[in-house]
Structures are given as C-alpha cells and as structure tokens.
Tab-separated table of C-alpha atoms and ligand atoms in Angstrom:
chain	number	residue	atom	x	y	z
A	1	MET	CA	43.226	67.995	31.001
A	2	ALA	CA	45.144	67.031	28.047
A	3	THR	CA	44.029	68.869	25.123
A	4	ASP	CA	45.091	65.892	22.664
A	5	GLY	CA	44.666	68.690	19.436
A	6	ARG	CA	41.169	68.666	20.219
A	7	SER	CA	39.410	71.780	20.242
A	8	LEU	CA	37.708	73.466	22.808
A	9	ARG	CA	34.197	72.730	22.141
A	10	GLU	CA	35.365	69.054	21.833
A	11	ARG	CA	36.767	69.066	25.173
A	12	LEU	CA	33.940	71.080	26.618
A	13	GLU	CA	31.282	68.165	25.892
A	14	GLU	CA	33.910	65.752	27.195
A	15	ILE	CA	33.624	67.819	30.645
A	16	ARG	CA	30.290	68.029	29.924
A	17	GLN	CA	29.626	64.010	30.003
A	18	ARG	CA	32.095	63.524	32.994
A	19	GLY	CA	30.698	65.894	34.839
A	20	ILE	CA	27.186	64.791	34.397
A	21	SER	CA	28.370	60.896	35.502
A	22	ALA	CA	30.274	62.372	38.335
A	23	ILE	CA	27.252	63.956	39.816
A	24	ARG	CA	24.612	61.907	39.245
A	25	SER	CA	27.175	59.082	40.995
A	26	ALA	CA	27.429	61.339	43.771
A	27	THR	CA	25.758	59.575	46.926
A	28	ASP	CA	25.601	62.502	49.254
A	29	ARG	CA	25.780	66.132	49.670
A	30	ASP	CA	29.634	66.080	50.103
A	31	GLU	CA	30.153	64.171	46.652
A	32	VAL	CA	27.586	66.537	44.991
A	33	GLU	CA	29.867	69.478	46.759
A	34	GLN	CA	33.027	67.988	45.521
A	35	ALA	CA	31.395	67.724	42.062
A	36	ARG	CA	30.670	71.187	41.810
A	37	VAL	CA	33.566	72.356	43.032
A	38	GLU	CA	35.724	70.481	40.302
A	39	TYR	CA	33.394	71.229	37.326
A	40	LEU	CA	31.540	74.354	38.335
A	41	GLY	CA	34.015	76.043	40.878
A	42	ARG	CA	35.583	79.171	40.588
A	43	SER	CA	39.128	77.332	39.416
A	44	GLY	CA	36.548	74.246	38.199
A	45	LEU	CA	37.270	72.565	35.064
A	46	ILE	CA	34.607	74.620	33.065
A	47	SER	CA	36.090	78.142	34.232
A	48	GLN	CA	39.557	76.697	33.571
A	49	ALA	CA	38.082	75.962	29.496
A	50	MET	CA	36.298	79.086	29.103
A	51	SER	CA	39.698	81.079	30.192
A	52	GLU	CA	40.938	79.311	26.716
A	53	LEU	CA	38.471	81.456	24.635
A	54	ARG	CA	39.986	84.387	24.420
A	55	ASP	CA	43.207	82.418	22.519
A	56	LEU	CA	40.389	81.131	19.903
A	57	PRO	CA	40.145	82.844	16.334
A	58	VAL	CA	37.465	85.610	16.645
A	59	GLU	CA	34.956	83.466	14.520
A	60	GLU	CA	34.982	80.460	16.826
A	61	LYS	CA	34.376	82.568	19.718
A	62	PRO	CA	30.910	82.852	19.834
A	63	GLU	CA	29.648	79.325	19.040
A	64	THR	CA	32.257	78.065	21.571
A	65	GLY	CA	31.194	80.446	24.515
A	66	GLN	CA	27.443	79.172	23.923
A	67	THR	CA	28.809	75.463	24.212
A	68	GLY	CA	30.495	76.678	27.335
A	69	ASN	CA	27.599	78.380	29.120
A	70	ARG	CA	24.957	75.544	27.923
A	71	VAL	CA	27.336	72.882	29.475
A	72	LYS	CA	27.465	75.304	32.528
A	73	GLY	CA	23.783	75.602	33.003
A	74	GLU	CA	23.128	71.606	32.067
A	75	LEU	CA	25.574	70.788	34.996
A	76	GLU	CA	24.028	73.385	37.509
A	77	THR	CA	20.550	71.953	36.273
A	78	THR	CA	21.970	68.147	36.942
A	79	LEU	CA	23.588	68.977	40.397
A	80	GLU	CA	20.017	70.849	41.482
A	81	LEU	CA	18.004	67.571	40.958
A	82	ARG	CA	20.977	65.124	42.396
A	83	LEU	CA	20.566	67.530	45.409
A	84	SER	CA	17.020	67.068	45.907
A	85	GLU	CA	16.804	63.508	45.467
A	86	ILE	CA	19.627	63.043	48.050
A	87	GLU	CA	17.398	65.237	50.326
A	88	ALA	CA	14.266	63.531	49.659
A	89	ALA	CA	16.249	59.945	50.095
A	90	ALA	CA	17.643	61.474	53.418
A	91	ALA	CA	14.028	62.404	54.627
A	92	ALA	CA	12.271	59.310	53.602
A	93	SER	CA	14.570	57.060	55.234
A	94	ALA	CA	15.515	59.174	58.742
A	95	PRO	CA	14.714	57.459	61.839
A	96	THR	CA	11.218	57.715	62.914
A	97	THR	CA	11.382	56.004	65.951
A	98	SER	CA	12.149	58.306	68.269
A	99	VAL	CA	9.885	61.468	67.314
A	100	ASP	CA	6.497	60.658	67.552
A	101	LEU	CA	4.249	62.470	64.660
A	102	THR	CA	1.149	61.929	66.305
A	103	LEU	CA	1.944	64.477	69.098
A	104	PRO	CA	0.721	68.115	68.715
A	105	GLY	CA	3.355	70.464	67.766
A	106	ARG	CA	4.561	72.575	70.441
A	107	ARG	CA	3.771	76.165	68.955
A	108	SER	CA	6.447	78.879	69.257
A	109	TRP	CA	5.109	82.380	70.243
A	110	ARG	CA	7.364	84.813	70.706
A	111	ASP	CA	5.369	88.035	70.897
A	112	GLY	CA	1.905	89.625	69.859
A	113	ILE	CA	0.100	92.988	70.491
A	114	HIS	CA	-1.503	93.426	73.927
A	115	PRO	CA	-5.383	93.674	73.307
A	116	VAL	CA	-5.628	97.092	75.341
A	117	THR	CA	-2.321	98.694	73.029
A	118	ARG	CA	-4.201	97.236	69.830
A	119	VAL	CA	-7.504	99.189	70.772
A	120	ILE	CA	-5.107	102.147	71.914
A	121	ASP	CA	-3.207	102.022	68.377
A	122	GLU	CA	-6.473	102.065	66.352
A	123	ILE	CA	-8.186	104.960	68.141
A	124	CYS	CA	-5.143	107.204	67.772
A	125	GLU	CA	-4.910	106.035	64.009
A	126	ILE	CA	-8.608	107.210	63.724
A	127	PHE	CA	-8.432	110.314	65.446
A	128	ARG	CA	-5.111	111.007	63.514
A	129	GLU	CA	-7.105	111.178	60.364
A	130	ILE	CA	-8.744	114.420	61.421
A	131	GLY	CA	-5.990	116.036	63.090
A	132	PHE	CA	-5.033	114.981	66.434
A	133	THR	CA	-1.256	114.202	67.357
A	134	VAL	CA	-0.673	112.070	69.960
A	135	ALA	CA	0.727	113.910	73.585
A	136	THR	CA	1.743	112.298	76.899
A	137	GLY	CA	2.414	112.987	80.495
A	138	PRO	CA	4.152	111.894	83.367
A	139	GLU	CA	2.207	109.277	85.596
A	140	ILE	CA	3.737	110.804	88.907
A	141	GLU	CA	1.463	114.354	88.783
A	142	SER	CA	1.264	117.086	90.666
A	143	ASP	CA	-2.175	117.599	92.581
A	144	TRP	CA	-2.273	121.102	90.840
A	145	HIS	CA	-2.433	119.309	87.216
A	146	ASN	CA	-4.281	116.338	88.553
A	147	PHE	CA	-7.367	118.333	90.158
A	148	THR	CA	-6.939	121.755	90.739
A	149	ALA	CA	-6.526	123.140	87.315
A	150	LEU	CA	-9.147	120.739	86.255
A	151	ASN	CA	-11.490	123.120	88.372
A	152	ILE	CA	-11.902	120.556	90.789
A	153	PRO	CA	-10.890	121.936	94.223
A	154	LEU	CA	-9.113	119.731	96.636
A	155	ASP	CA	-11.815	119.265	99.142
A	156	HIS	CA	-14.249	118.834	96.541
A	157	PRO	CA	-15.962	115.406	96.445
A	158	ALA	CA	-14.850	114.809	92.823
A	159	ALA	CA	-11.079	114.415	94.655
A	160	ASP	CA	-12.713	111.688	96.984
A	161	MET	CA	-13.780	109.896	94.251
A	162	HIS	CA	-10.344	109.545	92.532
A	163	ASP	CA	-8.698	108.515	95.930
A	164	THR	CA	-5.734	108.096	94.982
A	165	PHE	CA	-1.779	106.782	95.577
A	166	TYR	CA	-0.559	109.954	97.284
A	167	LEU	CA	3.421	110.177	97.186
A	168	ALA	CA	5.470	112.927	98.972
A	169	ASP	CA	4.338	116.255	99.294
A	170	ASP	CA	2.063	117.344	96.463
A	171	ARG	CA	2.670	114.445	94.338
A	172	LEU	CA	0.444	111.586	93.414
A	173	LEU	CA	0.261	108.920	90.975
A	174	ARG	CA	-2.277	110.304	88.369
A	175	THR	CA	-6.198	109.404	88.295
A	176	HIS	CA	-6.966	110.362	85.183
A	177	THR	CA	-5.222	111.035	81.975
A	178	SER	CA	-7.160	114.450	81.972
A	179	PRO	CA	-3.996	116.442	83.759
A	180	VAL	CA	-2.461	116.216	80.498
A	181	GLN	CA	-4.772	118.693	78.966
A	182	ALA	CA	-3.684	121.243	81.328
A	183	ARG	CA	0.266	120.179	80.610
A	184	VAL	CA	-0.561	120.729	76.333
A	185	MET	CA	-2.432	123.680	76.793
A	186	LEU	CA	0.583	125.189	79.057
A	187	ALA	CA	3.237	124.033	76.850
A	188	HIS	CA	1.223	125.138	73.265
A	189	GLU	CA	-1.389	127.849	72.162
A	190	PRO	CA	-4.497	126.852	70.116
A	191	PRO	CA	-5.271	125.428	67.848
A	192	ILE	CA	-4.471	122.017	69.498
A	193	ARG	CA	-5.764	118.492	68.926
A	194	VAL	CA	-4.768	115.942	70.617
A	195	LEU	CA	-4.860	112.296	72.371
A	196	ALA	CA	-3.262	111.314	75.532
A	197	PRO	CA	-3.442	107.893	75.925
A	198	GLY	CA	-1.264	106.440	79.106
A	199	LEU	CA	-2.358	104.727	82.643
A	200	CYS	CA	-3.959	106.047	85.308
A	201	PHE	CA	-4.209	104.858	88.947
A	202	ARG	CA	-6.969	104.491	91.668
A	203	ARG	CA	-7.187	103.007	94.843
A	204	ASP	CA	-9.724	100.477	93.649
A	205	PRO	CA	-9.756	96.944	94.215
A	206	TRP	CA	-8.403	93.887	92.128
A	207	ASP	CA	-10.994	92.015	90.942
A	208	ALA	CA	-13.127	91.152	87.992
A	209	SER	CA	-14.207	94.646	87.216
A	210	HIS	CA	-11.713	96.710	88.625
A	211	ALA	CA	-7.930	97.212	88.808
A	212	PRO	CA	-5.874	100.037	90.560
A	213	ALA	CA	-3.872	100.652	87.197
A	214	PHE	CA	-5.673	101.190	84.014
A	215	GLU	CA	-5.392	102.749	80.637
A	216	GLN	CA	-7.310	105.918	79.668
A	217	ILE	CA	-6.957	107.959	76.384
A	218	GLU	CA	-7.914	111.697	76.672
A	219	GLY	CA	-8.572	113.971	73.654
A	220	LEU	CA	-8.407	117.563	73.491
A	221	ALA	CA	-9.674	120.066	70.857
A	222	VAL	CA	-9.494	123.980	71.525
A	223	ASP	CA	-9.862	126.431	68.836
A	224	GLU	CA	-11.916	129.659	68.010
A	225	GLY	CA	-15.139	128.367	67.278
A	226	ILE	CA	-15.168	124.860	68.052
A	227	ASP	CA	-18.776	124.269	69.013
A	228	PHE	CA	-21.178	121.312	70.522
A	229	ILE	CA	-21.880	120.316	66.836
A	230	GLU	CA	-18.155	119.641	65.916
A	231	PHE	CA	-17.722	117.770	69.019
A	232	ARG	CA	-20.547	115.499	67.963
A	233	SER	CA	-19.247	115.209	64.523
A	234	ALA	CA	-16.034	114.300	65.982
A	235	ILE	CA	-16.877	111.533	67.951
A	236	ASP	CA	-19.682	110.198	65.649
A	237	PHE	CA	-16.637	109.803	63.068
A	238	PHE	CA	-14.922	107.994	65.434
A	239	VAL	CA	-17.485	105.566	66.777
A	240	GLN	CA	-18.691	104.852	62.887
A	241	ARG	CA	-14.949	104.357	62.394
A	242	PHE	CA	-14.367	102.147	65.334
A	243	PHE	CA	-17.498	100.020	66.004
A	244	GLY	CA	-18.742	100.012	62.425
A	245	ALA	CA	-20.672	102.038	60.124
A	246	GLY	CA	-24.143	102.595	61.285
A	247	THR	CA	-23.263	102.683	65.125
A	248	ARG	CA	-25.442	105.217	66.907
A	249	THR	CA	-24.343	107.807	69.292
A	250	ARG	CA	-26.051	108.667	71.810
A	251	PHE	CA	-24.994	111.749	74.548
A	252	ARG	CA	-26.434	111.775	77.647
A	253	PRO	CA	-25.857	114.507	80.494
A	254	SER	CA	-23.515	114.185	83.024
A	255	TYR	CA	-21.102	116.172	85.234
A	256	PHE	CA	-17.395	116.870	85.056
A	257	PRO	CA	-15.833	119.687	86.722
A	258	PHE	CA	-13.960	120.737	83.805
A	259	THR	CA	-16.172	120.129	81.044
A	260	GLU	CA	-19.360	122.301	81.059
A	261	PRO	CA	-22.135	121.042	79.662
A	262	SER	CA	-20.862	117.680	80.238
A	263	ALA	CA	-21.909	113.837	78.746
A	264	GLU	CA	-21.617	110.102	78.749
A	265	VAL	CA	-21.502	108.969	75.377
A	266	ASP	CA	-23.258	105.629	74.706
A	267	VAL	CA	-22.915	103.677	71.629
A	268	THR	CA	-25.617	101.090	70.115
A	269	CYS	CA	-24.332	97.841	72.007
A	270	PHE	CA	-22.021	96.385	69.209
A	271	LEU	CA	-22.651	92.787	70.531
A	272	CYS	CA	-26.448	92.596	70.055
A	273	ASP	CA	-26.780	95.703	67.797
A	274	GLY	CA	-28.968	97.467	70.154
A	275	SER	CA	-31.414	94.613	70.734
A	276	GLY	CA	-30.381	94.104	74.106
A	277	CYS	CA	-28.136	91.410	75.553
A	278	SER	CA	-26.615	90.819	78.659
A	279	THR	CA	-23.048	92.986	78.153
A	280	CYS	CA	-25.462	95.839	77.416
A	281	LYS	CA	-27.700	94.577	80.329
A	282	GLY	CA	-30.778	94.556	78.227
A	283	THR	CA	-30.165	98.468	77.517
A	284	GLY	CA	-29.355	98.422	73.860
A	285	TRP	CA	-26.512	101.045	74.535
A	286	ILE	CA	-22.903	100.751	76.165
A	287	GLU	CA	-21.237	103.696	77.606
A	288	ILE	CA	-17.870	104.533	76.042
A	289	MET	CA	-16.430	107.614	77.412
A	290	GLY	CA	-16.937	110.758	79.414
A	291	SER	CA	-16.874	114.043	77.559
A	292	GLY	CA	-18.330	117.725	77.331
A	293	MET	CA	-17.526	121.224	76.177
A	294	VAL	CA	-13.965	122.567	78.216
A	295	ASN	CA	-15.351	124.315	81.030
A	296	PRO	CA	-13.695	127.947	80.756
A	297	ALA	CA	-12.533	127.473	84.296
A	298	VAL	CA	-9.760	125.194	82.956
A	299	PHE	CA	-8.798	127.883	80.167
A	300	ASP	CA	-8.453	130.542	83.128
A	301	ALA	CA	-6.243	127.779	84.667
A	302	VAL	CA	-3.776	127.439	81.766
A	303	GLY	CA	-3.819	131.177	80.901
A	304	TYR	CA	-5.611	130.686	77.806
A	305	ASP	CA	-8.518	133.794	77.083
A	306	SER	CA	-11.729	131.815	77.502
A	307	GLU	CA	-13.490	134.489	75.713
A	308	LYS	CA	-11.519	133.763	72.352
A	309	TYR	CA	-11.158	129.925	72.546
A	310	THR	CA	-13.742	126.637	73.023
A	311	GLY	CA	-13.342	123.219	73.004
A	312	TYR	CA	-14.354	119.480	73.871
A	313	ALA	CA	-12.373	116.953	75.853
A	314	PHE	CA	-12.927	113.429	76.562
A	315	GLY	CA	-12.008	110.665	78.324
A	316	MET	CA	-12.095	106.530	77.385
A	317	GLY	CA	-10.933	103.149	79.163
A	318	PRO	CA	-9.381	101.280	76.488
A	319	GLY	CA	-9.387	98.355	78.697
A	320	ARG	CA	-12.984	98.148	78.883
A	321	ILE	CA	-13.459	98.637	75.226
A	322	ALA	CA	-11.210	96.170	74.686
A	323	MET	CA	-12.981	93.809	77.309
A	324	LEU	CA	-16.288	94.399	75.004
A	325	ARG	CA	-14.604	93.748	71.748
A	326	TYR	CA	-13.219	90.653	72.572
A	327	ARG	CA	-15.598	89.313	75.226
A	328	ILE	CA	-12.955	89.327	78.294
A	329	PRO	CA	-14.671	88.403	80.929
A	330	ASP	CA	-12.604	89.733	83.553
A	331	ILE	CA	-10.047	92.465	83.757
A	332	ARG	CA	-7.226	91.034	85.657
A	333	LEU	CA	-6.882	89.092	82.326
A	334	LEU	CA	-5.439	92.186	80.577
A	335	TYR	CA	-2.373	92.756	83.386
A	336	GLU	CA	-1.353	89.386	84.560
A	337	GLY	CA	0.531	88.776	81.692
A	338	ASP	CA	-0.625	85.340	81.383
A	339	VAL	CA	0.744	84.084	77.815
A	340	SER	CA	-1.825	81.392	77.419
A	341	PHE	CA	-4.314	84.310	77.203
A	342	LEU	CA	-2.604	87.214	75.553
A	343	GLU	CA	-1.224	84.706	72.823
A	344	GLN	CA	-4.847	84.566	71.581
A	345	PHE	CA	-4.155	88.116	70.520
A	346	GLY	CA	-0.945	86.874	68.377
B	1	LIG	N1	-11.449	112.152	83.432
B	1	LIG	C1	-12.580	111.896	82.994
B	1	LIG	C2	-12.422	110.771	83.983
B	1	LIG	O1	-11.471	110.005	84.441
B	1	LIG	C3	-13.163	111.514	82.147
B	1	LIG	C4	-13.490	112.936	80.848
B	1	LIG	C5	-12.599	113.425	80.508
B	1	LIG	C6	-14.693	113.427	81.185
B	1	LIG	C7	-12.549	114.188	79.793
B	1	LIG	C8	-14.744	114.585	80.469
B	1	LIG	C9	-13.749	114.835	79.559
B	1	LIG	O2	-13.653	110.135	84.462
C-alpha cells in the first residue's frame, strides 16, 4: 500500500474503511474468507501495517497501536456478522422439496446401560460405602467350589435343585455366585467384605420367568465378632438406600447348606408401599435375596478357624430386581438384545 506521506494511523483508518466494505459486499463464505485473509490474515494488511509500529517515534506508538487493535476488532466483528447473515440466508433459501419436515426424525441411539448392569452398579456402589469391594470368579467352576466347599454334598438334593450344565470331568457352569465365596476365602485372610456379581447357569426353561443364564450378586463378610445384628444392619442399610428410606425389611427363616441360620429377605413392596398389589401378589412383601450367617462347615472347607471367625453371606438376582423396578413383564427381554427395548434405558 502506498504511504503517500500519510501517517500509519491514517492508513489504518483507510484499511478499516476498505476492509468493512469488502466484507459487507462479500456474497458467500468464500468471499468472506478472501476478505479475511486479505485484511486479517497473518500477512494481511493489518499485520503489515502493525509491523511498521516499531519504526515510529516512541510517543506515537501507543495511540497508533490502539488504533490498529480497534480496527482489527471492528473488522473481526463485521466479518462474523456477515458470515452469520450469509448462513441465515442460505438456510432460508435451502431447497425444502426433497425433505419432508413433518416426518418424525430418525433418532440415533448409540449405546446405553443395560437395566441389569444398572442395578448391579447401584448395588455395588451402595455396599462400597460400608467397605465392600468387588470380586469375580470363573463361570466354569469345579464341582468342589460350586457344591462341596459350600457344604452341598454332590448326592444332596440341593445339588439336584441346581441341576446344571456339566462339562468334562468335574467342571460345570456355576449354578450360583456362591463359589466365589470359597475362592475369596482361599485367597485372602479375614477381614473380608466382598460383592461378587456375575452370570450363573441352570438347566431352566426359556420362558417369561426363567432364563438358563442369569445374573446374581453374592455378598460375603467375614471377621471376628460379626453377629446377626451387624448382618441385619448391613442389609437394612442397603435396602433403605436402594429401595428408598422407609422401606421395611423382613427376615424369613429358610435353608441353605452354606448358611446357618438362613433367611430369605423380603422388603415392603415398593410398587404398592406394602398395601398389596399384583406384583407382590397381595402380600405387601417382595423377596429380594437368600442369606444367612456363614455355616462353620464352609470355614472348615476353606481352612478358616471356625471358632474365631463368623460372617454373613447373601445372594440376590439383579435381573429379578430390575424386572420389578422397571416393571419388565418377561425375563427374556433382558437377554434378547432387542435395541427397541434396551434404548428405553438410554
Ligand atoms: N446361592 C444361593 C442361591 O443361588 C443364594 C444365597 C447366597 C443364599 C448366599 C445364602 C447365602 O439360591
């Protein structure tokens, strides 16, 4: 640009005027971009002019510098404004004939958390607060871990109840997560507080209320001096957190070979608040887990001193809990992988 003896400030003003009109007369994005490069680019007119600052007498520098910055800012604002005008105009005149805007949109769904996983995560999180960590064990188990260590003799009817898928030798698909109790105790000394979520397998039919593969969450606490009161408080803490404050808990006597005494835990029905509905079959109570104080025979099997240690164990079916909570009428929905069902749990 010719200097014609004019001051740098005067020339900056001229750049400003020409720049503004170049930007305003741009009619599309390319022309705006051209103007940007010419005026605001790294070696554009403003940069060139500003590089002359250093040759100015000291007293002129601040004011000229400010002028340069102001011009630059104004051009940038004008440019943004022009770009949005151009975009708005393009959107307004876009052809609409090929797109029927009244059609429902195609929602995209990439992933979500499975309702059973959601329940498992929540349960683990609640028990984490009272010192439980998460452990896992193999789905293919030995019959020793699955039955014998848990005080279930192989010819015991309780083993039949768990009729399962046998593999070669003494291997089988575990029928419950309780063998993880034995594995954790064999690997660690007390104190122990673990949860073990995982899949279990039984030779059950595939119908609305049975699946041959389903999840369980096992819980185990072993220490010196654990009594039934500690057991009940831990379960109560969990129930209040998971099902809501005010939910009541009931322990019903039951039988499991690996716990003594054993109990089924019921909670007040969270759908009718205990007044009786079709979900709780009019009883007001819903069974959520099998549980009990660890049978000393199990401590003997894993080599723990059964005179010194006591503990409690429990097992829940998070799939069943998810069905109740989300009112899912058919267990197969949990395992078929049908996206139109699963995406509701986004
Ligand atoms: N393993 C038992 C079942 O599958 C549940 C259970 C676990 C009961 C731990 C008591 C203690 O039915």
